[in-house]
mmCIF file with all atom_site columns, C-alpha atoms in Angstrom:
data_model
loop_
_atom_site.group_PDB
_atom_site.id
_atom_site.type_symbol
_atom_site.label_atom_id
_atom_site.label_alt_id
_atom_site.label_comp_id
_atom_site.label_asym_id
_atom_site.label_entity_id
_atom_site.label_seq_id
_atom_site.pdbx_PDB_ins_code
_atom_site.Cartn_x
_atom_site.Cartn_y
_atom_site.Cartn_z
_atom_site.occupancy
_atom_site.B_iso_or_equiv
_atom_site.pdbx_formal_charge
_atom_site.auth_seq_id
_atom_site.auth_comp_id
_atom_site.auth_asym_id
_atom_site.auth_atom_id
_atom_site.pdbx_PDB_model_num
ATOM 1   C CA . UNK F 1 1   ? -6.679  -13.758 13.929  1.00 45.00 ? 1   UNK F CA 1
ATOM 2   C CA . UNK F 1 2   ? -4.317  -11.246 11.582  1.00 60.00 ? 2   UNK F CA 1
ATOM 3   C CA . UNK F 1 3   ? -1.628  -12.200 10.525  1.00 71.00 ? 3   UNK F CA 1
ATOM 4   C CA . UNK F 1 4   ? 1.385   -10.061 12.193  1.00 88.00 ? 4   UNK F CA 1
ATOM 5   C CA . UNK F 1 5   ? 2.911   -8.299  9.446   1.00 94.00 ? 5   UNK F CA 1
ATOM 6   C CA . UNK F 1 6   ? 6.494   -6.645  9.412   1.00 94.00 ? 6   UNK F CA 1
ATOM 7   C CA . UNK F 1 7   ? 6.103   -3.985  6.643   1.00 95.00 ? 7   UNK F CA 1
ATOM 8   C CA . UNK F 1 8   ? 6.948   -1.024  8.708   1.00 95.00 ? 8   UNK F CA 1
ATOM 9   C CA . UNK F 1 9   ? 9.585   -2.795  10.690  1.00 94.00 ? 9   UNK F CA 1
ATOM 10  C CA . UNK F 1 10  ? 8.052   -1.052  13.758  1.00 94.00 ? 10  UNK F CA 1
ATOM 11  C CA . UNK F 1 11  ? 6.051   -3.360  16.281  1.00 94.00 ? 11  UNK F CA 1
ATOM 12  C CA . UNK F 1 12  ? 3.506   -0.622  16.988  1.00 95.00 ? 12  UNK F CA 1
ATOM 13  C CA . UNK F 1 13  ? 3.234   0.544   13.368  1.00 96.00 ? 13  UNK F CA 1
ATOM 14  C CA . UNK F 1 14  ? 2.821   -2.864  11.903  1.00 96.00 ? 14  UNK F CA 1
ATOM 15  C CA . UNK F 1 15  ? 0.162   -3.999  14.644  1.00 96.00 ? 15  UNK F CA 1
ATOM 16  C CA . UNK F 1 16  ? -1.787  -1.086  13.358  1.00 96.00 ? 16  UNK F CA 1
ATOM 17  C CA . UNK F 1 17  ? -1.523  -2.674  9.745   1.00 96.00 ? 17  UNK F CA 1
ATOM 18  C CA . UNK F 1 18  ? -2.107  -6.051  10.861  1.00 95.00 ? 18  UNK F CA 1
ATOM 19  C CA . UNK F 1 19  ? -5.286  -5.124  12.613  1.00 95.00 ? 19  UNK F CA 1
ATOM 20  C CA . UNK F 1 20  ? -6.940  -2.616  10.473  1.00 97.00 ? 20  UNK F CA 1
ATOM 21  C CA . UNK F 1 21  ? -7.009  -3.703  6.229   1.00 96.00 ? 21  UNK F CA 1
ATOM 22  C CA . UNK F 1 22  ? -8.030  0.029   5.575   1.00 98.00 ? 22  UNK F CA 1
ATOM 23  C CA . UNK F 1 23  ? -4.458  1.337   7.198   1.00 97.00 ? 23  UNK F CA 1
ATOM 24  C CA . UNK F 1 24  ? -2.772  -1.601  5.234   1.00 97.00 ? 24  UNK F CA 1
ATOM 25  C CA . UNK F 1 25  ? -4.252  -0.182  1.985   1.00 98.00 ? 25  UNK F CA 1
ATOM 26  C CA . UNK F 1 26  ? -3.234  3.357   3.080   1.00 98.00 ? 26  UNK F CA 1
ATOM 27  C CA . UNK F 1 27  ? 0.235   2.257   3.336   1.00 97.00 ? 27  UNK F CA 1
ATOM 28  C CA . UNK F 1 28  ? 0.207   0.757   -0.153  1.00 97.00 ? 28  UNK F CA 1
ATOM 29  C CA . UNK F 1 29  ? -0.907  4.335   -1.145  1.00 97.00 ? 29  UNK F CA 1
ATOM 30  C CA . UNK F 1 30  ? 1.938   6.162   0.689   1.00 96.00 ? 30  UNK F CA 1
ATOM 31  C CA . UNK F 1 31  ? 4.243   3.562   -0.615  1.00 94.00 ? 31  UNK F CA 1
ATOM 32  C CA . UNK F 1 32  ? 5.169   6.062   -3.918  1.00 91.00 ? 32  UNK F CA 1
ATOM 33  C CA . UNK F 1 33  ? 8.623   7.942   -3.686  1.00 89.00 ? 33  UNK F CA 1
ATOM 34  C CA . UNK F 1 34  ? 9.227   7.334   -0.213  1.00 91.00 ? 34  UNK F CA 1
ATOM 35  C CA . UNK F 1 35  ? 11.143  4.723   1.777   1.00 90.00 ? 35  UNK F CA 1
ATOM 36  C CA . UNK F 1 36  ? 8.619   1.445   2.105   1.00 91.00 ? 36  UNK F CA 1
ATOM 37  C CA . UNK F 1 37  ? 8.825   1.325   5.994   1.00 92.00 ? 37  UNK F CA 1
ATOM 38  C CA . UNK F 1 38  ? 8.097   4.831   6.308   1.00 94.00 ? 38  UNK F CA 1
ATOM 39  C CA . UNK F 1 39  ? 5.275   4.884   4.302   1.00 95.00 ? 39  UNK F CA 1
ATOM 40  C CA . UNK F 1 40  ? 3.759   1.586   6.072   1.00 96.00 ? 40  UNK F CA 1
ATOM 41  C CA . UNK F 1 41  ? 4.667   3.391   9.394   1.00 96.00 ? 41  UNK F CA 1
ATOM 42  C CA . UNK F 1 42  ? 2.343   5.869   8.174   1.00 97.00 ? 42  UNK F CA 1
ATOM 43  C CA . UNK F 1 43  ? -1.151  4.837   9.065   1.00 97.00 ? 43  UNK F CA 1
ATOM 44  C CA . UNK F 1 44  ? -0.204  4.362   12.762  1.00 97.00 ? 44  UNK F CA 1
ATOM 45  C CA . UNK F 1 45  ? 0.962   8.264   12.700  1.00 96.00 ? 45  UNK F CA 1
ATOM 46  C CA . UNK F 1 46  ? -2.165  8.797   11.320  1.00 97.00 ? 46  UNK F CA 1
ATOM 47  C CA . UNK F 1 47  ? -4.252  7.188   13.967  1.00 97.00 ? 47  UNK F CA 1
ATOM 48  C CA . UNK F 1 48  ? -2.301  8.719   16.705  1.00 96.00 ? 48  UNK F CA 1
ATOM 49  C CA . UNK F 1 49  ? -3.501  12.080  15.122  1.00 97.00 ? 49  UNK F CA 1
ATOM 50  C CA . UNK F 1 50  ? -7.049  11.692  13.832  1.00 97.00 ? 50  UNK F CA 1
ATOM 51  C CA . UNK F 1 51  ? -8.290  8.484   16.043  1.00 96.00 ? 51  UNK F CA 1
ATOM 52  C CA . UNK F 1 52  ? -9.567  5.142   14.755  1.00 94.00 ? 52  UNK F CA 1
ATOM 53  C CA . UNK F 1 53  ? -8.768  5.053   10.969  1.00 96.00 ? 53  UNK F CA 1
ATOM 54  C CA . UNK F 1 54  ? -12.071 4.000   8.996   1.00 97.00 ? 54  UNK F CA 1
ATOM 55  C CA . UNK F 1 55  ? -12.703 4.868   5.240   1.00 98.00 ? 55  UNK F CA 1
ATOM 56  C CA . UNK F 1 56  ? -15.905 6.679   6.541   1.00 98.00 ? 56  UNK F CA 1
ATOM 57  C CA . UNK F 1 57  ? -14.271 9.210   8.720   1.00 98.00 ? 57  UNK F CA 1
ATOM 58  C CA . UNK F 1 58  ? -11.494 9.793   6.191   1.00 98.00 ? 58  UNK F CA 1
ATOM 59  C CA . UNK F 1 59  ? -13.817 10.324  3.841   1.00 98.00 ? 59  UNK F CA 1
ATOM 60  C CA . UNK F 1 60  ? -15.688 12.868  5.797   1.00 97.00 ? 60  UNK F CA 1
ATOM 61  C CA . UNK F 1 61  ? -12.908 14.458  7.257   1.00 98.00 ? 61  UNK F CA 1
ATOM 62  C CA . UNK F 1 62  ? -12.259 18.236  6.745   1.00 97.00 ? 62  UNK F CA 1
ATOM 63  C CA . UNK F 1 63  ? -9.928  18.881  3.868   1.00 96.00 ? 63  UNK F CA 1
ATOM 64  C CA . UNK F 1 64  ? -7.501  21.334  5.630   1.00 97.00 ? 64  UNK F CA 1
ATOM 65  C CA . UNK F 1 65  ? -7.513  19.351  8.895   1.00 97.00 ? 65  UNK F CA 1
ATOM 66  C CA . UNK F 1 66  ? -6.511  16.195  7.228   1.00 97.00 ? 66  UNK F CA 1
ATOM 67  C CA . UNK F 1 67  ? -3.817  17.773  5.431   1.00 97.00 ? 67  UNK F CA 1
ATOM 68  C CA . UNK F 1 68  ? -2.141  18.936  8.755   1.00 97.00 ? 68  UNK F CA 1
ATOM 69  C CA . UNK F 1 69  ? -2.706  15.867  10.146  1.00 97.00 ? 69  UNK F CA 1
ATOM 70  C CA . UNK F 1 70  ? -0.586  14.203  7.094   1.00 97.00 ? 70  UNK F CA 1
ATOM 71  C CA . UNK F 1 71  ? 1.677   17.348  7.220   1.00 96.00 ? 71  UNK F CA 1
ATOM 72  C CA . UNK F 1 72  ? 2.748   16.484  11.171  1.00 88.00 ? 72  UNK F CA 1
ATOM 73  C CA . UNK F 1 73  ? 5.684   16.908  12.123  1.00 92.00 ? 73  UNK F CA 1
ATOM 74  C CA . UNK F 1 74  ? 6.990   14.215  11.285  1.00 92.00 ? 74  UNK F CA 1
ATOM 75  C CA . UNK F 1 75  ? 5.149   14.328  7.749   1.00 94.00 ? 75  UNK F CA 1
ATOM 76  C CA . UNK F 1 76  ? 3.511   11.194  6.733   1.00 93.00 ? 76  UNK F CA 1
ATOM 77  C CA . UNK F 1 77  ? 5.195   11.717  3.238   1.00 94.00 ? 77  UNK F CA 1
ATOM 78  C CA . UNK F 1 78  ? 7.293   13.714  1.317   1.00 94.00 ? 78  UNK F CA 1
ATOM 79  C CA . UNK F 1 79  ? 4.322   15.203  -0.248  1.00 95.00 ? 79  UNK F CA 1
ATOM 80  C CA . UNK F 1 80  ? 1.746   15.231  2.481   1.00 95.00 ? 80  UNK F CA 1
ATOM 81  C CA . UNK F 1 81  ? -0.995  17.702  0.974   1.00 97.00 ? 81  UNK F CA 1
ATOM 82  C CA . UNK F 1 82  ? -1.122  15.268  -2.226  1.00 96.00 ? 82  UNK F CA 1
ATOM 83  C CA . UNK F 1 83  ? -1.197  12.300  -0.365  1.00 97.00 ? 83  UNK F CA 1
ATOM 84  C CA . UNK F 1 84  ? -3.611  13.520  2.205   1.00 97.00 ? 84  UNK F CA 1
ATOM 85  C CA . UNK F 1 85  ? -6.154  14.268  -0.674  1.00 97.00 ? 85  UNK F CA 1
ATOM 86  C CA . UNK F 1 86  ? -5.207  10.594  -2.628  1.00 97.00 ? 86  UNK F CA 1
ATOM 87  C CA . UNK F 1 87  ? -5.793  8.959   0.830   1.00 98.00 ? 87  UNK F CA 1
ATOM 88  C CA . UNK F 1 88  ? -9.263  10.628  1.150   1.00 98.00 ? 88  UNK F CA 1
ATOM 89  C CA . UNK F 1 89  ? -10.312 10.254  -2.546  1.00 98.00 ? 89  UNK F CA 1
ATOM 90  C CA . UNK F 1 90  ? -9.607  6.095   -2.025  1.00 98.00 ? 90  UNK F CA 1
ATOM 91  C CA . UNK F 1 91  ? -11.767 6.272   1.222   1.00 98.00 ? 91  UNK F CA 1
ATOM 92  C CA . UNK F 1 92  ? -14.774 7.990   -0.728  1.00 98.00 ? 92  UNK F CA 1
ATOM 93  C CA . UNK F 1 93  ? -14.622 5.594   -3.225  1.00 98.00 ? 93  UNK F CA 1
ATOM 94  C CA . UNK F 1 94  ? -14.616 2.650   -0.634  1.00 98.00 ? 94  UNK F CA 1
ATOM 95  C CA . UNK F 1 95  ? -17.736 4.035   0.900   1.00 98.00 ? 95  UNK F CA 1
ATOM 96  C CA . UNK F 1 96  ? -19.196 4.734   -2.320  1.00 98.00 ? 96  UNK F CA 1
ATOM 97  C CA . UNK F 1 97  ? -18.670 1.213   -3.711  1.00 97.00 ? 97  UNK F CA 1
ATOM 98  C CA . UNK F 1 98  ? -17.745 -0.901  -0.796  1.00 97.00 ? 98  UNK F CA 1
ATOM 99  C CA . UNK F 1 99  ? -19.954 0.370   1.797   1.00 97.00 ? 99  UNK F CA 1
ATOM 100 C CA . UNK F 1 100 ? -17.228 1.425   3.835   1.00 97.00 ? 100 UNK F CA 1
ATOM 101 C CA . UNK F 1 101 ? -15.569 -2.460  4.284   1.00 97.00 ? 101 UNK F CA 1
ATOM 102 C CA . UNK F 1 102 ? -12.056 -2.190  2.494   1.00 97.00 ? 102 UNK F CA 1
ATOM 103 C CA . UNK F 1 103 ? -12.169 -6.079  2.633   1.00 97.00 ? 103 UNK F CA 1
ATOM 104 C CA . UNK F 1 104 ? -14.652 -6.341  0.117   1.00 97.00 ? 104 UNK F CA 1
ATOM 105 C CA . UNK F 1 105 ? -12.236 -5.433  -2.470  1.00 97.00 ? 105 UNK F CA 1
ATOM 106 C CA . UNK F 1 106 ? -10.870 -8.900  -2.149  1.00 97.00 ? 106 UNK F CA 1
ATOM 107 C CA . UNK F 1 107 ? -13.527 -10.822 -0.318  1.00 96.00 ? 107 UNK F CA 1
ATOM 108 C CA . UNK F 1 108 ? -16.106 -10.402 -2.705  1.00 96.00 ? 108 UNK F CA 1
ATOM 109 C CA . UNK F 1 109 ? -14.109 -10.775 -6.096  1.00 96.00 ? 109 UNK F CA 1
ATOM 110 C CA . UNK F 1 110 ? -14.531 -13.109 -8.447  1.00 96.00 ? 110 UNK F CA 1
ATOM 111 C CA . UNK F 1 111 ? -11.297 -14.256 -8.701  1.00 97.00 ? 111 UNK F CA 1
ATOM 112 C CA . UNK F 1 112 ? -7.454  -12.602 -8.721  1.00 96.00 ? 112 UNK F CA 1
ATOM 113 C CA . UNK F 1 113 ? -7.866  -10.886 -11.852 1.00 97.00 ? 113 UNK F CA 1
ATOM 114 C CA . UNK F 1 114 ? -11.072 -9.174  -10.173 1.00 98.00 ? 114 UNK F CA 1
ATOM 115 C CA . UNK F 1 115 ? -9.095  -8.360  -7.210  1.00 97.00 ? 115 UNK F CA 1
ATOM 116 C CA . UNK F 1 116 ? -6.544  -6.548  -9.337  1.00 98.00 ? 116 UNK F CA 1
ATOM 117 C CA . UNK F 1 117 ? -9.230  -4.647  -11.330 1.00 98.00 ? 117 UNK F CA 1
ATOM 118 C CA . UNK F 1 118 ? -11.133 -3.979  -8.167  1.00 98.00 ? 118 UNK F CA 1
ATOM 119 C CA . UNK F 1 119 ? -7.657  -2.196  -6.764  1.00 98.00 ? 119 UNK F CA 1
ATOM 120 C CA . UNK F 1 120 ? -6.493  -0.716  -10.239 1.00 97.00 ? 120 UNK F CA 1
ATOM 121 C CA . UNK F 1 121 ? -9.831  1.187   -10.312 1.00 97.00 ? 121 UNK F CA 1
ATOM 122 C CA . UNK F 1 122 ? -8.987  3.027   -7.209  1.00 97.00 ? 122 UNK F CA 1
ATOM 123 C CA . UNK F 1 123 ? -8.359  6.677   -7.409  1.00 96.00 ? 123 UNK F CA 1
ATOM 124 C CA . UNK F 1 124 ? -4.554  7.262   -7.952  1.00 94.00 ? 124 UNK F CA 1
ATOM 125 C CA . UNK F 1 125 ? -3.919  3.669   -8.181  1.00 96.00 ? 125 UNK F CA 1
ATOM 126 C CA . UNK F 1 126 ? -2.139  2.382   -11.351 1.00 94.00 ? 126 UNK F CA 1
ATOM 127 C CA . UNK F 1 127 ? -0.954  -1.048  -12.686 1.00 97.00 ? 127 UNK F CA 1
ATOM 128 C CA . UNK F 1 128 ? 1.952   -1.748  -10.643 1.00 95.00 ? 128 UNK F CA 1
ATOM 129 C CA . UNK F 1 129 ? 0.538   -0.794  -7.211  1.00 96.00 ? 129 UNK F CA 1
ATOM 130 C CA . UNK F 1 130 ? -2.703  -3.037  -7.880  1.00 97.00 ? 130 UNK F CA 1
ATOM 131 C CA . UNK F 1 131 ? -0.264  -5.962  -8.809  1.00 97.00 ? 131 UNK F CA 1
ATOM 132 C CA . UNK F 1 132 ? 1.953   -5.270  -5.481  1.00 97.00 ? 132 UNK F CA 1
ATOM 133 C CA . UNK F 1 133 ? -1.072  -4.971  -3.062  1.00 97.00 ? 133 UNK F CA 1
ATOM 134 C CA . UNK F 1 134 ? -2.391  -8.264  -5.071  1.00 98.00 ? 134 UNK F CA 1
ATOM 135 C CA . UNK F 1 135 ? 0.871   -10.229 -4.187  1.00 97.00 ? 135 UNK F CA 1
ATOM 136 C CA . UNK F 1 136 ? 0.989   -8.809  -0.623  1.00 97.00 ? 136 UNK F CA 1
ATOM 137 C CA . UNK F 1 137 ? -2.566  -10.132 -0.082  1.00 97.00 ? 137 UNK F CA 1
ATOM 138 C CA . UNK F 1 138 ? -1.614  -13.492 -1.621  1.00 96.00 ? 138 UNK F CA 1
ATOM 139 C CA . UNK F 1 139 ? 1.547   -13.832 -0.094  1.00 96.00 ? 139 UNK F CA 1
ATOM 140 C CA . UNK F 1 140 ? 1.090   -12.538 3.615   1.00 95.00 ? 140 UNK F CA 1
ATOM 141 C CA . UNK F 1 141 ? -2.905  -12.449 4.134   1.00 94.00 ? 141 UNK F CA 1
ATOM 142 C CA . UNK F 1 142 ? -3.955  -15.727 2.895   1.00 92.00 ? 142 UNK F CA 1
ATOM 143 C CA . UNK F 1 143 ? -5.805  -14.577 -0.346  1.00 93.00 ? 143 UNK F CA 1
ATOM 144 C CA . UNK F 1 144 ? -6.766  -17.502 -1.965  1.00 91.00 ? 144 UNK F CA 1
ATOM 145 C CA . UNK F 1 145 ? -8.758  -16.251 -4.915  1.00 93.00 ? 145 UNK F CA 1
ATOM 146 C CA . UNK F 1 146 ? -7.901  -18.296 -8.107  1.00 95.00 ? 146 UNK F CA 1
ATOM 147 C CA . UNK F 1 147 ? -5.494  -16.612 -10.558 1.00 96.00 ? 147 UNK F CA 1
ATOM 148 C CA . UNK F 1 148 ? -4.085  -14.158 -7.938  1.00 97.00 ? 148 UNK F CA 1
ATOM 149 C CA . UNK F 1 149 ? -0.296  -14.741 -8.745  1.00 96.00 ? 149 UNK F CA 1
ATOM 150 C CA . UNK F 1 150 ? -1.080  -14.236 -12.375 1.00 96.00 ? 150 UNK F CA 1
ATOM 151 C CA . UNK F 1 151 ? -3.073  -11.159 -11.868 1.00 97.00 ? 151 UNK F CA 1
ATOM 152 C CA . UNK F 1 152 ? -0.151  -10.115 -9.432  1.00 97.00 ? 152 UNK F CA 1
ATOM 153 C CA . UNK F 1 153 ? 2.280   -10.387 -12.678 1.00 96.00 ? 153 UNK F CA 1
ATOM 154 C CA . UNK F 1 154 ? 6.079   -10.922 -11.454 1.00 95.00 ? 154 UNK F CA 1
ATOM 155 C CA . UNK F 1 155 ? 5.104   -9.221  -7.892  1.00 96.00 ? 155 UNK F CA 1
ATOM 156 C CA . UNK F 1 156 ? 3.424   -12.846 -7.454  1.00 95.00 ? 156 UNK F CA 1
ATOM 157 C CA . UNK F 1 157 ? 6.418   -14.695 -8.104  1.00 95.00 ? 157 UNK F CA 1
ATOM 158 C CA . UNK F 1 158 ? 7.187   -17.483 -5.507  1.00 93.00 ? 158 UNK F CA 1
ATOM 159 C CA . UNK F 1 159 ? 10.402  -16.359 -3.591  1.00 92.00 ? 159 UNK F CA 1
ATOM 160 C CA . UNK F 1 160 ? 10.687  -13.350 -5.534  1.00 92.00 ? 160 UNK F CA 1
ATOM 161 C CA . UNK F 1 161 ? 12.160  -9.663  -3.503  1.00 94.00 ? 161 UNK F CA 1
ATOM 162 C CA . UNK F 1 162 ? 10.691  -7.323  -5.982  1.00 94.00 ? 162 UNK F CA 1
ATOM 163 C CA . UNK F 1 163 ? 8.344   -5.542  -3.425  1.00 95.00 ? 163 UNK F CA 1
ATOM 164 C CA . UNK F 1 164 ? 6.701   -4.761  0.003   1.00 95.00 ? 164 UNK F CA 1
ATOM 165 C CA . UNK F 1 165 ? 4.820   -7.977  -0.922  1.00 96.00 ? 165 UNK F CA 1
ATOM 166 C CA . UNK F 1 166 ? 8.112   -9.715  -0.445  1.00 96.00 ? 166 UNK F CA 1
ATOM 167 C CA . UNK F 1 167 ? 8.798   -8.179  3.102   1.00 95.00 ? 167 UNK F CA 1
ATOM 168 C CA . UNK F 1 168 ? 8.490   -10.429 6.104   1.00 94.00 ? 168 UNK F CA 1
ATOM 169 C CA . UNK F 1 169 ? 11.702  -9.187  8.086   1.00 92.00 ? 169 UNK F CA 1
ATOM 170 C CA . UNK F 1 170 ? 14.976  -6.799  8.253   1.00 92.00 ? 170 UNK F CA 1
ATOM 171 C CA . UNK F 1 171 ? 16.603  -9.296  5.827   1.00 94.00 ? 171 UNK F CA 1
ATOM 172 C CA . UNK F 1 172 ? 13.771  -9.532  3.141   1.00 94.00 ? 172 UNK F CA 1
ATOM 173 C CA . UNK F 1 173 ? 13.498  -5.646  3.532   1.00 92.00 ? 173 UNK F CA 1
ATOM 174 C CA . UNK F 1 174 ? 17.315  -5.326  2.675   1.00 93.00 ? 174 UNK F CA 1
ATOM 175 C CA . UNK F 1 175 ? 17.139  -7.412  -0.109  1.00 94.00 ? 175 UNK F CA 1
ATOM 176 C CA . UNK F 1 176 ? 13.810  -5.738  -1.696  1.00 93.00 ? 176 UNK F CA 1
ATOM 177 C CA . UNK F 1 177 ? 15.680  -2.392  -1.333  1.00 91.00 ? 177 UNK F CA 1
ATOM 178 C CA . UNK F 1 178 ? 18.600  -4.160  -3.334  1.00 92.00 ? 178 UNK F CA 1
ATOM 179 C CA . UNK F 1 179 ? 16.488  -5.322  -6.187  1.00 92.00 ? 179 UNK F CA 1
ATOM 180 C CA . UNK F 1 180 ? 14.835  -2.072  -6.186  1.00 87.00 ? 180 UNK F CA 1
ATOM 181 C CA . UNK F 1 181 ? 18.357  0.010   -6.582  1.00 89.00 ? 181 UNK F CA 1
ATOM 182 C CA . UNK F 1 182 ? 19.361  -2.443  -9.201  1.00 89.00 ? 182 UNK F CA 1
ATOM 183 C CA . UNK F 1 183 ? 16.487  -1.905  -11.074 1.00 86.00 ? 183 UNK F CA 1
ATOM 184 C CA . UNK F 1 184 ? 17.079  1.896   -11.131 1.00 85.00 ? 184 UNK F CA 1
ATOM 185 C CA . UNK F 1 185 ? 20.793  1.270   -12.016 1.00 87.00 ? 185 UNK F CA 1
ATOM 186 C CA . UNK F 1 186 ? 19.973  -0.722  -14.927 1.00 84.00 ? 186 UNK F CA 1
ATOM 187 C CA . UNK F 1 187 ? 17.089  1.962   -16.085 1.00 83.00 ? 187 UNK F CA 1
ATOM 188 C CA . UNK F 1 188 ? 19.676  4.855   -15.763 1.00 86.00 ? 188 UNK F CA 1
ATOM 189 C CA . UNK F 1 189 ? 22.386  2.961   -17.624 1.00 86.00 ? 189 UNK F CA 1
ATOM 190 C CA . UNK F 1 190 ? 20.013  1.743   -20.572 1.00 83.00 ? 190 UNK F CA 1
ATOM 191 C CA . UNK F 1 191 ? 18.955  5.650   -20.726 1.00 83.00 ? 191 UNK F CA 1
ATOM 192 C CA . UNK F 1 192 ? 22.743  6.794   -21.110 1.00 85.00 ? 192 UNK F CA 1
ATOM 193 C CA . UNK F 1 193 ? 23.246  4.062   -23.928 1.00 85.00 ? 193 UNK F CA 1
ATOM 194 C CA . UNK F 1 194 ? 20.440  5.952   -25.882 1.00 80.00 ? 194 UNK F CA 1
ATOM 195 C CA . UNK F 1 195 ? 21.907  9.140   -25.264 1.00 72.00 ? 195 UNK F CA 1
#
């Protein structure tokens, strides 16, 4: 039985994330310049609009129709067209590299570093996104690949409140949001001090 995630803070959306690993990965793609819980609610909205979410289906989906599904209303993201294209590119890579089975990214990996490298190789993914998703797999989905915490960097730290990987309820969501706001404030202060 899949663990019950609470990333979207909405029972129906979280059920989609808990039952469909590709939906969870798509939520991670959308978690950029957009509120975390809304990003992770996006896959449920997408499923409402196009039906079951599979890598093959999205990879082959008509471009304009997929953009329309992302545009809504409501939109799945602040930048629906570019995010539709990014999600489609990721799904095409999953079909090509993993036979359409997103879980092979982590279930067939040699160790935590390999999980991170496979995620980092996805179109539009970078180091931070790959580290956060590695931490999410380890902290909430039972990933036991050796070295996953090290591969996740500070996002893998026990008891941290740095990212979506640490969100298990409304309280931890608020703590992660506070951490991110403090980081932004510190970065602004550092930039201002240089001027």
